XYZ file of C-alpha atoms in Angstrom:
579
model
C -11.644 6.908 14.509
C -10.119 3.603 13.877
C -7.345 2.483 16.925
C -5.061 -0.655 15.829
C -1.514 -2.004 16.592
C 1.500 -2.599 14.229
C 4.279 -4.847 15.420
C 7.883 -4.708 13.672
C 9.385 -7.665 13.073
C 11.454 -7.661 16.162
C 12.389 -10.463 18.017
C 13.350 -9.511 21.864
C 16.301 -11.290 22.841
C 15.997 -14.432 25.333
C 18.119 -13.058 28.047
C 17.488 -16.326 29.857
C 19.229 -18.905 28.149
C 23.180 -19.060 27.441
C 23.836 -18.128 24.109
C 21.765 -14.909 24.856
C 23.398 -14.112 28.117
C 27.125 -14.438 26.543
C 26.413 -12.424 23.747
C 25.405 -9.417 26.353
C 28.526 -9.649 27.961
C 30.878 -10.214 25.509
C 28.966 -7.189 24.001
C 29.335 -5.023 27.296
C 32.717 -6.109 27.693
C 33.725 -5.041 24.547
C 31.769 -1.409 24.991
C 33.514 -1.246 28.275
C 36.921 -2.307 27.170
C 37.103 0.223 23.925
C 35.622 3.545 26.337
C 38.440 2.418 29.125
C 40.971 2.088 26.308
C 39.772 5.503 24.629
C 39.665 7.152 28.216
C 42.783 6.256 28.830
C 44.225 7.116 25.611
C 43.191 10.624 26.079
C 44.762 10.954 29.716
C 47.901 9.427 27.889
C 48.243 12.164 25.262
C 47.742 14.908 28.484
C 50.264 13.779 29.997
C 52.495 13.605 27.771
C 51.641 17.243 26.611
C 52.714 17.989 30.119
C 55.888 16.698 30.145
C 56.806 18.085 26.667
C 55.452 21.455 28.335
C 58.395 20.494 31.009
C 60.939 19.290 29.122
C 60.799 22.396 26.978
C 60.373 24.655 30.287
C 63.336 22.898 31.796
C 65.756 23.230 28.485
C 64.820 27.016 28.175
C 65.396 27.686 31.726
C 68.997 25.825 31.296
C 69.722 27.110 28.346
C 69.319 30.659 29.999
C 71.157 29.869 32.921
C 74.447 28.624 30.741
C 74.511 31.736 28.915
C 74.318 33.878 31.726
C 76.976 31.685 33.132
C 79.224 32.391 30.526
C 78.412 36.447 30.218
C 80.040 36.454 33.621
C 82.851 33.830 33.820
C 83.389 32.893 30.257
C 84.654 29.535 31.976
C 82.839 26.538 30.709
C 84.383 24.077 33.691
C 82.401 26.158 36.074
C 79.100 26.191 33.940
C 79.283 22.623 33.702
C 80.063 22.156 37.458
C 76.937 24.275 38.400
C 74.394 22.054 36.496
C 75.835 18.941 38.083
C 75.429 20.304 41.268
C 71.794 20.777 41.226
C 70.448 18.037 42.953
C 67.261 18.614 42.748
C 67.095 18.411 38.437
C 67.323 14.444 37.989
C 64.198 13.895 40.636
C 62.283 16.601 39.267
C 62.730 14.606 35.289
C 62.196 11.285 37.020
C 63.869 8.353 37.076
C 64.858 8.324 33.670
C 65.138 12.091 33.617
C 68.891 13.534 31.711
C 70.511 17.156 30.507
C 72.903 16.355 28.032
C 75.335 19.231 26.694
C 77.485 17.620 23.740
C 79.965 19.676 21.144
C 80.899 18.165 17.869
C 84.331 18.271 16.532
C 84.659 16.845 13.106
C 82.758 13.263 12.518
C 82.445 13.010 16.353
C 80.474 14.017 19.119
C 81.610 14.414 22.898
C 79.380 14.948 25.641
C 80.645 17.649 28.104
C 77.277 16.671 30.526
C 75.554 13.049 30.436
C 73.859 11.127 33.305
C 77.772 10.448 34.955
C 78.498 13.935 34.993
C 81.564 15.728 32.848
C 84.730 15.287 32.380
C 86.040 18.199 30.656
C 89.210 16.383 30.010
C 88.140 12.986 28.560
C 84.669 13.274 27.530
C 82.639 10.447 26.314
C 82.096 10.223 22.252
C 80.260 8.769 19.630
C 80.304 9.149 16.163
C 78.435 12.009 14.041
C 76.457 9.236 12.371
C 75.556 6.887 14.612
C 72.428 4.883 14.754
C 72.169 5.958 18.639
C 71.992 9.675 20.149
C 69.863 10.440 17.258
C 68.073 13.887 19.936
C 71.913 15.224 20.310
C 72.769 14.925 16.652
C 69.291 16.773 16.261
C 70.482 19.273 18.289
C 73.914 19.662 16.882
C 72.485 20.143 13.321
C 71.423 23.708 14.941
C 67.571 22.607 15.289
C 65.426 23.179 18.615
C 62.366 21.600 18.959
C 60.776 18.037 19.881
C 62.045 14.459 18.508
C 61.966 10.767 19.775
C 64.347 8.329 19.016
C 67.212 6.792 20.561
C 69.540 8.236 22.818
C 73.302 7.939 23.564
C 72.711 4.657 25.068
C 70.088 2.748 23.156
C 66.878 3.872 25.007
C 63.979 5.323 23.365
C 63.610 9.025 24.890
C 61.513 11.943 24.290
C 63.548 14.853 23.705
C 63.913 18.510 23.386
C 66.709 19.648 21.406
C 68.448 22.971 21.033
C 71.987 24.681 19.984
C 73.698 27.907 21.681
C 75.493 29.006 18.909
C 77.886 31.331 21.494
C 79.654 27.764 22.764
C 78.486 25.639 19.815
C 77.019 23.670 22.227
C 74.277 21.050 21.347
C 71.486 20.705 24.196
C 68.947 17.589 25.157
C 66.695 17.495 27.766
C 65.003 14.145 27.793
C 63.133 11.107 29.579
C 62.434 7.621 28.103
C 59.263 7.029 26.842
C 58.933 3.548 28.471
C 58.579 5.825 32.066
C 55.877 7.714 30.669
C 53.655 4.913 29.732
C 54.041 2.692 32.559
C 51.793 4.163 34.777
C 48.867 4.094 32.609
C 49.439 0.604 31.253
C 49.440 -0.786 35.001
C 45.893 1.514 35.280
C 44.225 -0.042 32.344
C 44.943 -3.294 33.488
C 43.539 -2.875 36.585
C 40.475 -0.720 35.138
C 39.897 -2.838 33.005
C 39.662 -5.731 35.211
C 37.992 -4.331 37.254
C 35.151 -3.228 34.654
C 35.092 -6.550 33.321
C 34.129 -7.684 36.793
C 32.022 -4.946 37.664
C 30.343 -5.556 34.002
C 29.919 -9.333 34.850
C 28.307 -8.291 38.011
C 26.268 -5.732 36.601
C 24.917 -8.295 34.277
C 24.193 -11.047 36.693
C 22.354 -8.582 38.197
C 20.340 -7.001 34.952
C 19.437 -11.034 33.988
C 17.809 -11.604 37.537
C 15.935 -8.186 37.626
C 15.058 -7.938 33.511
C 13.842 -11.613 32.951
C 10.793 -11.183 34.466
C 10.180 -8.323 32.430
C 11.641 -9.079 29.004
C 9.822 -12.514 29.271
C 6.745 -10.732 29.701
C 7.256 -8.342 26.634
C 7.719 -11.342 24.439
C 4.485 -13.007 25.758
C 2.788 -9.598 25.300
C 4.179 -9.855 21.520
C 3.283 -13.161 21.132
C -0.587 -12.713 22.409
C -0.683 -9.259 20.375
C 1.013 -10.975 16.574
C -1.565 -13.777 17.144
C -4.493 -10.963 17.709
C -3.452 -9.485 14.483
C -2.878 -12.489 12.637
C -6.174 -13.743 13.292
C -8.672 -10.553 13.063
C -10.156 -9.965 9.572
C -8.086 -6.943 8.527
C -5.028 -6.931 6.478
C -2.440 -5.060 8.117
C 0.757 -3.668 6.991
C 3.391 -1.276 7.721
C 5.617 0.538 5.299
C 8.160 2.870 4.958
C 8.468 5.691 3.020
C 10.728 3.729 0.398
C 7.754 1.333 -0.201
C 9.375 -1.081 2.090
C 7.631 -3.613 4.019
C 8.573 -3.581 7.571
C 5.835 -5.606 8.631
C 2.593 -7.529 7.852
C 0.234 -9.674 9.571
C -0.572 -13.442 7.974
C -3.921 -12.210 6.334
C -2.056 -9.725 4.152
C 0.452 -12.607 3.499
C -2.254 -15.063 3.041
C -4.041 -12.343 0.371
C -1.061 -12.715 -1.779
C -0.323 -16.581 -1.464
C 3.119 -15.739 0.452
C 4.652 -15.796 3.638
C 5.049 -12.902 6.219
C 9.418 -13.698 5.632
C 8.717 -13.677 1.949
C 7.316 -9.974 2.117
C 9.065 -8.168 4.816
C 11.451 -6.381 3.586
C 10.378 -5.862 0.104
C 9.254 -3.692 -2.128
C 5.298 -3.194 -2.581
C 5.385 -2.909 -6.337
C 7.436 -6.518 -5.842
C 4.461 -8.179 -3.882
C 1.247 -6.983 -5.489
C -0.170 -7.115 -8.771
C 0.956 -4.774 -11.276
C -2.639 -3.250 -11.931
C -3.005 -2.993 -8.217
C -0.284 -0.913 -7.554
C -0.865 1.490 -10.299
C -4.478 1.926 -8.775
C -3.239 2.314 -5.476
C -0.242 4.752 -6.235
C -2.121 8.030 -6.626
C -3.305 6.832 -2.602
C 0.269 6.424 -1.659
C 1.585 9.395 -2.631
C -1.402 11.146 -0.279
C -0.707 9.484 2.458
C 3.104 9.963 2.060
C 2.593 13.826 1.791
C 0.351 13.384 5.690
C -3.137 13.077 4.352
C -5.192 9.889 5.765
C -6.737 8.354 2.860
C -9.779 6.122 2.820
C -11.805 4.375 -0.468
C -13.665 1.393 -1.261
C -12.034 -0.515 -4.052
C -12.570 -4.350 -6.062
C -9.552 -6.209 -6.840
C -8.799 -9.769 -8.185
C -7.262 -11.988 -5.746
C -4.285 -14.478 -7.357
C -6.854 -17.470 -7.666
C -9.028 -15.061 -9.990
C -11.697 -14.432 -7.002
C -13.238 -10.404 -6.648
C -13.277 -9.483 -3.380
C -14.805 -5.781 -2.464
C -12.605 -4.032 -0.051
C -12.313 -1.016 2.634
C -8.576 0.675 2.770
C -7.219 2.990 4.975
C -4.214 4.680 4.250
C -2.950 5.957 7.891
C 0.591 8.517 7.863
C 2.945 7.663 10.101
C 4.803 10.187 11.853
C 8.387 10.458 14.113
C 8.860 12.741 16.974
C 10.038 15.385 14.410
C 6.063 15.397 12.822
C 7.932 13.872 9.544
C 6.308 11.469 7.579
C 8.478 8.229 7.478
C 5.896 5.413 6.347
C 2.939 4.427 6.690
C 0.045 2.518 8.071
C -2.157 0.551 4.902
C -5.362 -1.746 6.934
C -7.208 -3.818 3.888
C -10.963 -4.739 5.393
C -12.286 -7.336 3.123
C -16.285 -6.577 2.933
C -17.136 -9.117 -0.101
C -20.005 -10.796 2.085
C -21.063 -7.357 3.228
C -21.876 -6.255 -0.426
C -23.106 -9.351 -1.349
C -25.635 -9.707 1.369
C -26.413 -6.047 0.449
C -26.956 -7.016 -3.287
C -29.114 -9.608 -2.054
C -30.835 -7.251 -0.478
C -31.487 -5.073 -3.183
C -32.858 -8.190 -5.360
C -34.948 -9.449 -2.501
C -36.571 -5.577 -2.488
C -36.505 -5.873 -5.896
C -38.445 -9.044 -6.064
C -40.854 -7.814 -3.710
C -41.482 -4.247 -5.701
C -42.182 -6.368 -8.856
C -44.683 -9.091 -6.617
C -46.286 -6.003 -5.047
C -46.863 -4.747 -8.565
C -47.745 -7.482 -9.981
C -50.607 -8.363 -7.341
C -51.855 -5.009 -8.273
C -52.031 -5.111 -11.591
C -53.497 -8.849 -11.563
C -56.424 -7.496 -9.299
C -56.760 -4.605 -11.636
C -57.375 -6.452 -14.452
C -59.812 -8.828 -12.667
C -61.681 -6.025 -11.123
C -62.018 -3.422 -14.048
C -60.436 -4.653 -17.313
C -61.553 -8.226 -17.475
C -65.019 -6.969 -16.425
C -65.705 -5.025 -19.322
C -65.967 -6.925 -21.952
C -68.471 -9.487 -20.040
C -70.437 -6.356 -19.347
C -71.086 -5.773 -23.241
C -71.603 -9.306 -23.621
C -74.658 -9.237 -21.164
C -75.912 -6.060 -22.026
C -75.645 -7.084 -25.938
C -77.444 -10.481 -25.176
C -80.204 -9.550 -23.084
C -81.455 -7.352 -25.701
C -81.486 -9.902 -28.462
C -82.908 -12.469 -25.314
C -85.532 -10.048 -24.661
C -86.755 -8.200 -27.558
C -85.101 -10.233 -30.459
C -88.512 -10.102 -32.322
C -88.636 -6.549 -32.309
C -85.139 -6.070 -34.239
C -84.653 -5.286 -37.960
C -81.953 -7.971 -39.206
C -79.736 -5.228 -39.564
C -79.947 -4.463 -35.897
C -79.616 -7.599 -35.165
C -76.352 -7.941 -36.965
C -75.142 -5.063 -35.403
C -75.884 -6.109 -31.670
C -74.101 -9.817 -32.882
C -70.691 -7.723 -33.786
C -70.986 -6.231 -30.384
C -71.087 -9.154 -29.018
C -68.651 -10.500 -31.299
C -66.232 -8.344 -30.755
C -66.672 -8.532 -26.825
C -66.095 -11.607 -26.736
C -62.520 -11.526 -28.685
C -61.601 -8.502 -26.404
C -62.623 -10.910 -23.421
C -60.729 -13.752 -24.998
C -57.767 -11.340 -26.364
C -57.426 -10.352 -22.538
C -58.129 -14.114 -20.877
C -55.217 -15.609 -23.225
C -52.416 -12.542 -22.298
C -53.943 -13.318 -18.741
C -53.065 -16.654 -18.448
C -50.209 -16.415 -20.274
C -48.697 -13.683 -17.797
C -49.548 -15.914 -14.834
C -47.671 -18.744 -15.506
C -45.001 -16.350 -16.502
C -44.661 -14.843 -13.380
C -45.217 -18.486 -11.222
C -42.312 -19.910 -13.161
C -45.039 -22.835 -15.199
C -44.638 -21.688 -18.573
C -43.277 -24.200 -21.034
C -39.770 -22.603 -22.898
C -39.010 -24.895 -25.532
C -36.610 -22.753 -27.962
C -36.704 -24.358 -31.242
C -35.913 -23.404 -35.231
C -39.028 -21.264 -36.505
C -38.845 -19.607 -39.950
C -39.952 -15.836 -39.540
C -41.689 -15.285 -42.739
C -44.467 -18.020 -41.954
C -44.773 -17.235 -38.207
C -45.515 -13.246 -39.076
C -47.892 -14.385 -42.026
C -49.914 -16.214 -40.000
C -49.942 -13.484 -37.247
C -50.949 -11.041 -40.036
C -53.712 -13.197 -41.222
C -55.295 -13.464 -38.378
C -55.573 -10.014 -37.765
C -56.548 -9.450 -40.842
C -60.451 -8.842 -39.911
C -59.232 -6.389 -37.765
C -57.214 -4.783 -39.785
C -60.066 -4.715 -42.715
C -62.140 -3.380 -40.491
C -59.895 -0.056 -39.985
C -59.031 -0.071 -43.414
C -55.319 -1.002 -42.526
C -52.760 -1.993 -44.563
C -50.732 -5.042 -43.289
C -46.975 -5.507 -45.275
C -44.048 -7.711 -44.416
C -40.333 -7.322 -45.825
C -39.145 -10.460 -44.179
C -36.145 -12.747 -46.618
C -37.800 -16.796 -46.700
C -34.258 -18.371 -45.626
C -34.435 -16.297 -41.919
C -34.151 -18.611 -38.906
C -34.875 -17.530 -35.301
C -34.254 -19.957 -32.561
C -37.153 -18.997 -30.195
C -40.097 -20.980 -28.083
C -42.775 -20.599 -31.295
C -45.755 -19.667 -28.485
C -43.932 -16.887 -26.981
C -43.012 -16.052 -30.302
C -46.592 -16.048 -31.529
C -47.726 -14.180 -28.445
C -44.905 -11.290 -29.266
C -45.848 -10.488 -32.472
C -50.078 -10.843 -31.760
C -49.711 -8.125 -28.813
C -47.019 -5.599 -31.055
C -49.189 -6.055 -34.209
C -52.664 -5.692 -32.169
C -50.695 -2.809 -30.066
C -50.085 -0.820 -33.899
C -53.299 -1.618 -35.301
C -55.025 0.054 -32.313
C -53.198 3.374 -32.644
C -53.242 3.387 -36.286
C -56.033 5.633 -37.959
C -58.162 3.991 -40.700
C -56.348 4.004 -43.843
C -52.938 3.970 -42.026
C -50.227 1.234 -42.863
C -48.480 -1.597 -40.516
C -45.445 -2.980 -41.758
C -43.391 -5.667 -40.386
C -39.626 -5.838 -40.784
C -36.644 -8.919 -40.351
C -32.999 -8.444 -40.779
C -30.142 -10.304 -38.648
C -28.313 -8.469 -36.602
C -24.965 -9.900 -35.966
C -26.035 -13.199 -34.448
C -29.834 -11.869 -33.341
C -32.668 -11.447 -35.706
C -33.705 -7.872 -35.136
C -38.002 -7.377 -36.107
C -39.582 -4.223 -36.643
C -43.187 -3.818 -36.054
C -43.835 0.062 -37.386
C -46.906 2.028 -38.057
C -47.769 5.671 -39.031
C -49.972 6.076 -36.191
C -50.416 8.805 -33.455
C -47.222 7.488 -32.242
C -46.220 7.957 -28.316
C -44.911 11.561 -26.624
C -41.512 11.765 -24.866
C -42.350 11.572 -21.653
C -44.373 8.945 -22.113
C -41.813 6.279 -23.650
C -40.230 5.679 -20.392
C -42.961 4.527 -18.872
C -43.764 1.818 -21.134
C -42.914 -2.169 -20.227
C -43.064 -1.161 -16.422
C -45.475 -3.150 -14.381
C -45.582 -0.635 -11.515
C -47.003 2.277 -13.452
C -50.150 1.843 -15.467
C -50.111 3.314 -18.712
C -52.947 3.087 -21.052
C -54.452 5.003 -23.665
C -57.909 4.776 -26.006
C -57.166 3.581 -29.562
C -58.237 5.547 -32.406
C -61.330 3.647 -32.457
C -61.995 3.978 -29.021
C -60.366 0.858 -28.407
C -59.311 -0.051 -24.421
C -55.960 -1.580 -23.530
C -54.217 -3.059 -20.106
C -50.710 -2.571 -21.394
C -50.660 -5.736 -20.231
C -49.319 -6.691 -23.673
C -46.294 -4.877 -23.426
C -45.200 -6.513 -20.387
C -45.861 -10.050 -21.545
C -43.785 -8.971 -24.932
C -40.801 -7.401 -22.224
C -40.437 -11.091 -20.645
C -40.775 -12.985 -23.658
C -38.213 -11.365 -24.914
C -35.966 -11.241 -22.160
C -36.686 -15.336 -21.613
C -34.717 -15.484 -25.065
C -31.827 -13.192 -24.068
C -33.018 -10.040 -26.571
C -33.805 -6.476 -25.903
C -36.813 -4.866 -26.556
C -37.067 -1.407 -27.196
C -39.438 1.768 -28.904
C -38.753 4.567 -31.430
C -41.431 6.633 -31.336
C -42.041 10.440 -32.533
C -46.448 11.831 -31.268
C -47.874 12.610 -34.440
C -45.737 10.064 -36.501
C -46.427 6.831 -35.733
C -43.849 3.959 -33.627
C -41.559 1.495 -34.127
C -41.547 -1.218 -31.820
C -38.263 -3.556 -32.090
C -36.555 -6.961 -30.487
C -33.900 -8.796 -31.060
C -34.119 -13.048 -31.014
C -30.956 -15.407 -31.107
C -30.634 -16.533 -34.666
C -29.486 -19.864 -33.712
């Protein structure tokens, strides 16, 4: 399980110097001030429910009282004189508490009740269409209900209006406005002072207890950002909108940018195009919950491959929904190179290991025979050479003739090998006409050849070039040529073939030999198996031929390879740079 950090790009605020400390008040002033004004507010619009509530209580009980007045007397003077005589109604309203009863007669209105009483006689008038009394002409339209506006004597009121149709009687009970907002505009002032202070205090207060506390968070951030700046994992966090809400500097240093130049932007906008479309398939796991992890080779922007580990890590809010994710980048370029080192050095020490063996085996067992038959074949003719016919004689010489080239055959491919495989042999590519170096290799093995009653051809143009060292050239088609020879029955046919092949020379050595079985082809050219068969003369190999043919051709850059069918014969080809 892999534990790691991710830091957004937050930056906590310094509480400790001034411009941070009066930007927390003014803030908690300002939070303070708008819940004082929006408590208050709603205490206001209470109230004033209330005293609607009252007013329209008050007016209905009135307006009950009048016509049960006049049911009984009929005599308006002494239902007038009964509501002036309460003493009790103007302290109940308030100070600016009023009952007004007003009739209308024509284009003007007189007031039988106002806050002086009534005179029934010589009541006090204003015109229908005034721009004051605005509640009374409400209530003489015939409508009941609420209004505000200006009353009979300029003040703004709250009103309920209503008509008794019986005495065509308009009827306002009211109370200015201005009374029922005093109260709460001398309590927000002093709440509100006193919040501010208490807020002031409260933050005094916060600063000496917090600083400690916030400086220590940002220290904590600062040691933690420079721990994940520095360790050798790119580190990112994104949301699910592909969003970068924060990196560390060796993702931004990956990408040749700075940490301000990514955050906040897009992934598709900061990596490479082929990049993203490899790593999409992985981002739509990870944003569907499923931790992904892969090994992956990209191309940095200065054209460097780098091998890398990424984990793809959900991440998930208190509701278990995916909102982003985690993406860690572990660059392990020296890893795999050491391990391809590795793999060479074992390698390197397979092929050495091989090699030694096959060296020794020669010395011990294939070199050996042919110096056997040489000192068996002489000491005969030593001892007894006067008791041979000639034609014995002659026959015991080609013994020992042919021993001898065997020995030689296998001393030259020895030597040849060695310095192959010490690094001393001479490569000295040069210009070498094919036709003549294959006719000379074909005369000299033409003895050999005779001797099998073999056919040697060539189809080989005169104007083909091949740029090639002309020893390891000669030694390439000696071993392939003595290779077909030796699994050719008498009579058979070895023909030699040159053709370019784009800018390579491609040359066929074919026979119609025994040719090789299928399971067998594979392990041809390999120096840790040993894989040798008897010619059709009887003829003993090393197959160490073959290998000095594989790195000959290889030193030039070609390919060597074998079509072979058992029963057929083989076809041995390589390819040489033309030029």
């Amino acid at each position: 399980m892999l534990n790691f950090c991710i830091f957004n790009n937050f930056k906590p605020m310094t509480i400790s110097n001034r411009k941070g400390t009066f930007q927390l008040l003014i803030i908690m002033i300002l939070v303070v001030l708008i819940v004082t004004g929006s408590s208050l507010l709603i205490l206001y619009k209470v109230v004033l429910n209330e005293k609607k509530e009252y007013l329209r209580e008050l007016s209905e009980n009135q307006i009950s009282t009048i016509k049960s007045f006049y049911k009984d007397t009929k005599e308006t003077k002494d239902i007038l004189r009964f509501l002036k005589n309460q003493q009790k109604f103007n302290s109940v309203l308030g100070k600016t508490g009023e009952f007004i009863i007003a009739y209308m007669n024509k284009d003007t209105i007189y007031f039988l009740l106002d806050h002086l009483g009534y005179d029934f006689h010589n009541p006090r008038s204003i015109p229908l269409k005034s721009k004051i009394g605005i509640p009374i002409q409400y209530a003489l339209s015939k409508h009941a209900g609420f209004i505000s506006g200006l009353d009979y004597r300029g003040n703004k009121v709250l009103a309920f209006c209503d008509y008794i149709p019986e005495l065509h009687w308009g009827i306002v009970t009211k109370i200015n406005i201005s009374e029922t907002r005093e109260p709460f505009y001398e309590a927000g002032l002093y709440g509100m002072i006193s919040a501010i202070f208490l807020v002031f205090i409260g933050t005094l207060i916060f600063i000496k207890y917090s600083n400690p506390i916030v400086n220590k968070i940002i220290e904590n951030e600062k040691q933690l950002t420079l721990i994940t700046d520095n360790i050798p994992v790119n580190i990112a966090h994104i949301d699910k909108n592909l969003k970068y809400l924060y990196v560390n500097q060796k993702l931004a240093d990956r990408y040749a940018k700075s940490k301000e130049e990514i955050i906040g932007k897009k992934v598709f906008e900061i990596v490479p195009k082929q990049e993203f479309e490899n790593a999409y398939p992985s981002i739509q796991k990870v944003l569907d919950g499923e931790t992904v992890f892969f090994e992956n080779s990209n191309f940095y922007p200065n054209g460097e491959q780098h091998f890398l580990n990424l984990f793809y890590v959900p991440h998930f809010d208190n509701k278990n929904r995916v909102v982003g994710y985690y993406l860690l980048i572990q660059d392990i370029t020296e890893q795999k190179i050491a391990e391809q080192q590795l793999k060479r050095v074992a390698s390197d020490l397979k092929n050495l290991v091989a090699t030694k063996d096959k060296f020794f085996g020669i010395i011990a067992h294939d070199l050996r025979n042919p110096f056997t038959s040489l000192i068996g074949a002489s000491e005969l003719l030593y001892k007894d050479v006067d008791q041979y016919s000639h034609h014995s004689i002659k026959k015991i010489s080609k013994l020992i003739n042919e021993a001898a080239k065997q020995g030689y055959s296998l001393l030259e491919n020895l030597l040849e090998w060695s310095k192959s495989q010490t690094g001393n042999l001479a490569y000295n590519p040069q210009k070498n006409k094919i036709s003549e170096l294959v006719a000379q290799n074909l005369s000299a093995l033409e003895m050999q050849a005779n001797h099998k009653k073999i056919q040697l051809y060539s189809d080989i143009s005169n104007d083909l070039i091949a740029f090639a060292d002309r020893d390891m050239l000669n030694t390439i088609l000696r071993n392939l040529l003595s290779n077909a020879l030796k699994f050719t029955h008498k009579g058979g046919k070895v023909l030699v073939i040159a053709q370019m092949n784009g800018n390579d020379v491609l040359l066929t050595v074919k026979d119609n030999g025994v040719g090789i079985p299928k399971n067998d082809l594979d392990k041809l050219f390999r120096i840790d198996i040993k894989y040798s068969n008897m010619g059709t003369s009887e003829e003993k190999g090393t197959g160490l031929g073959l290998l000095l043919c594989k790195e000959f051709v290889e030193k030039h850059r070609g390919k060597i390879w074998i079509e072979s069918e058992e029963g057929s014969g083989s076809e041995f080809k390589f390819t040489i740079p033309s030029k």
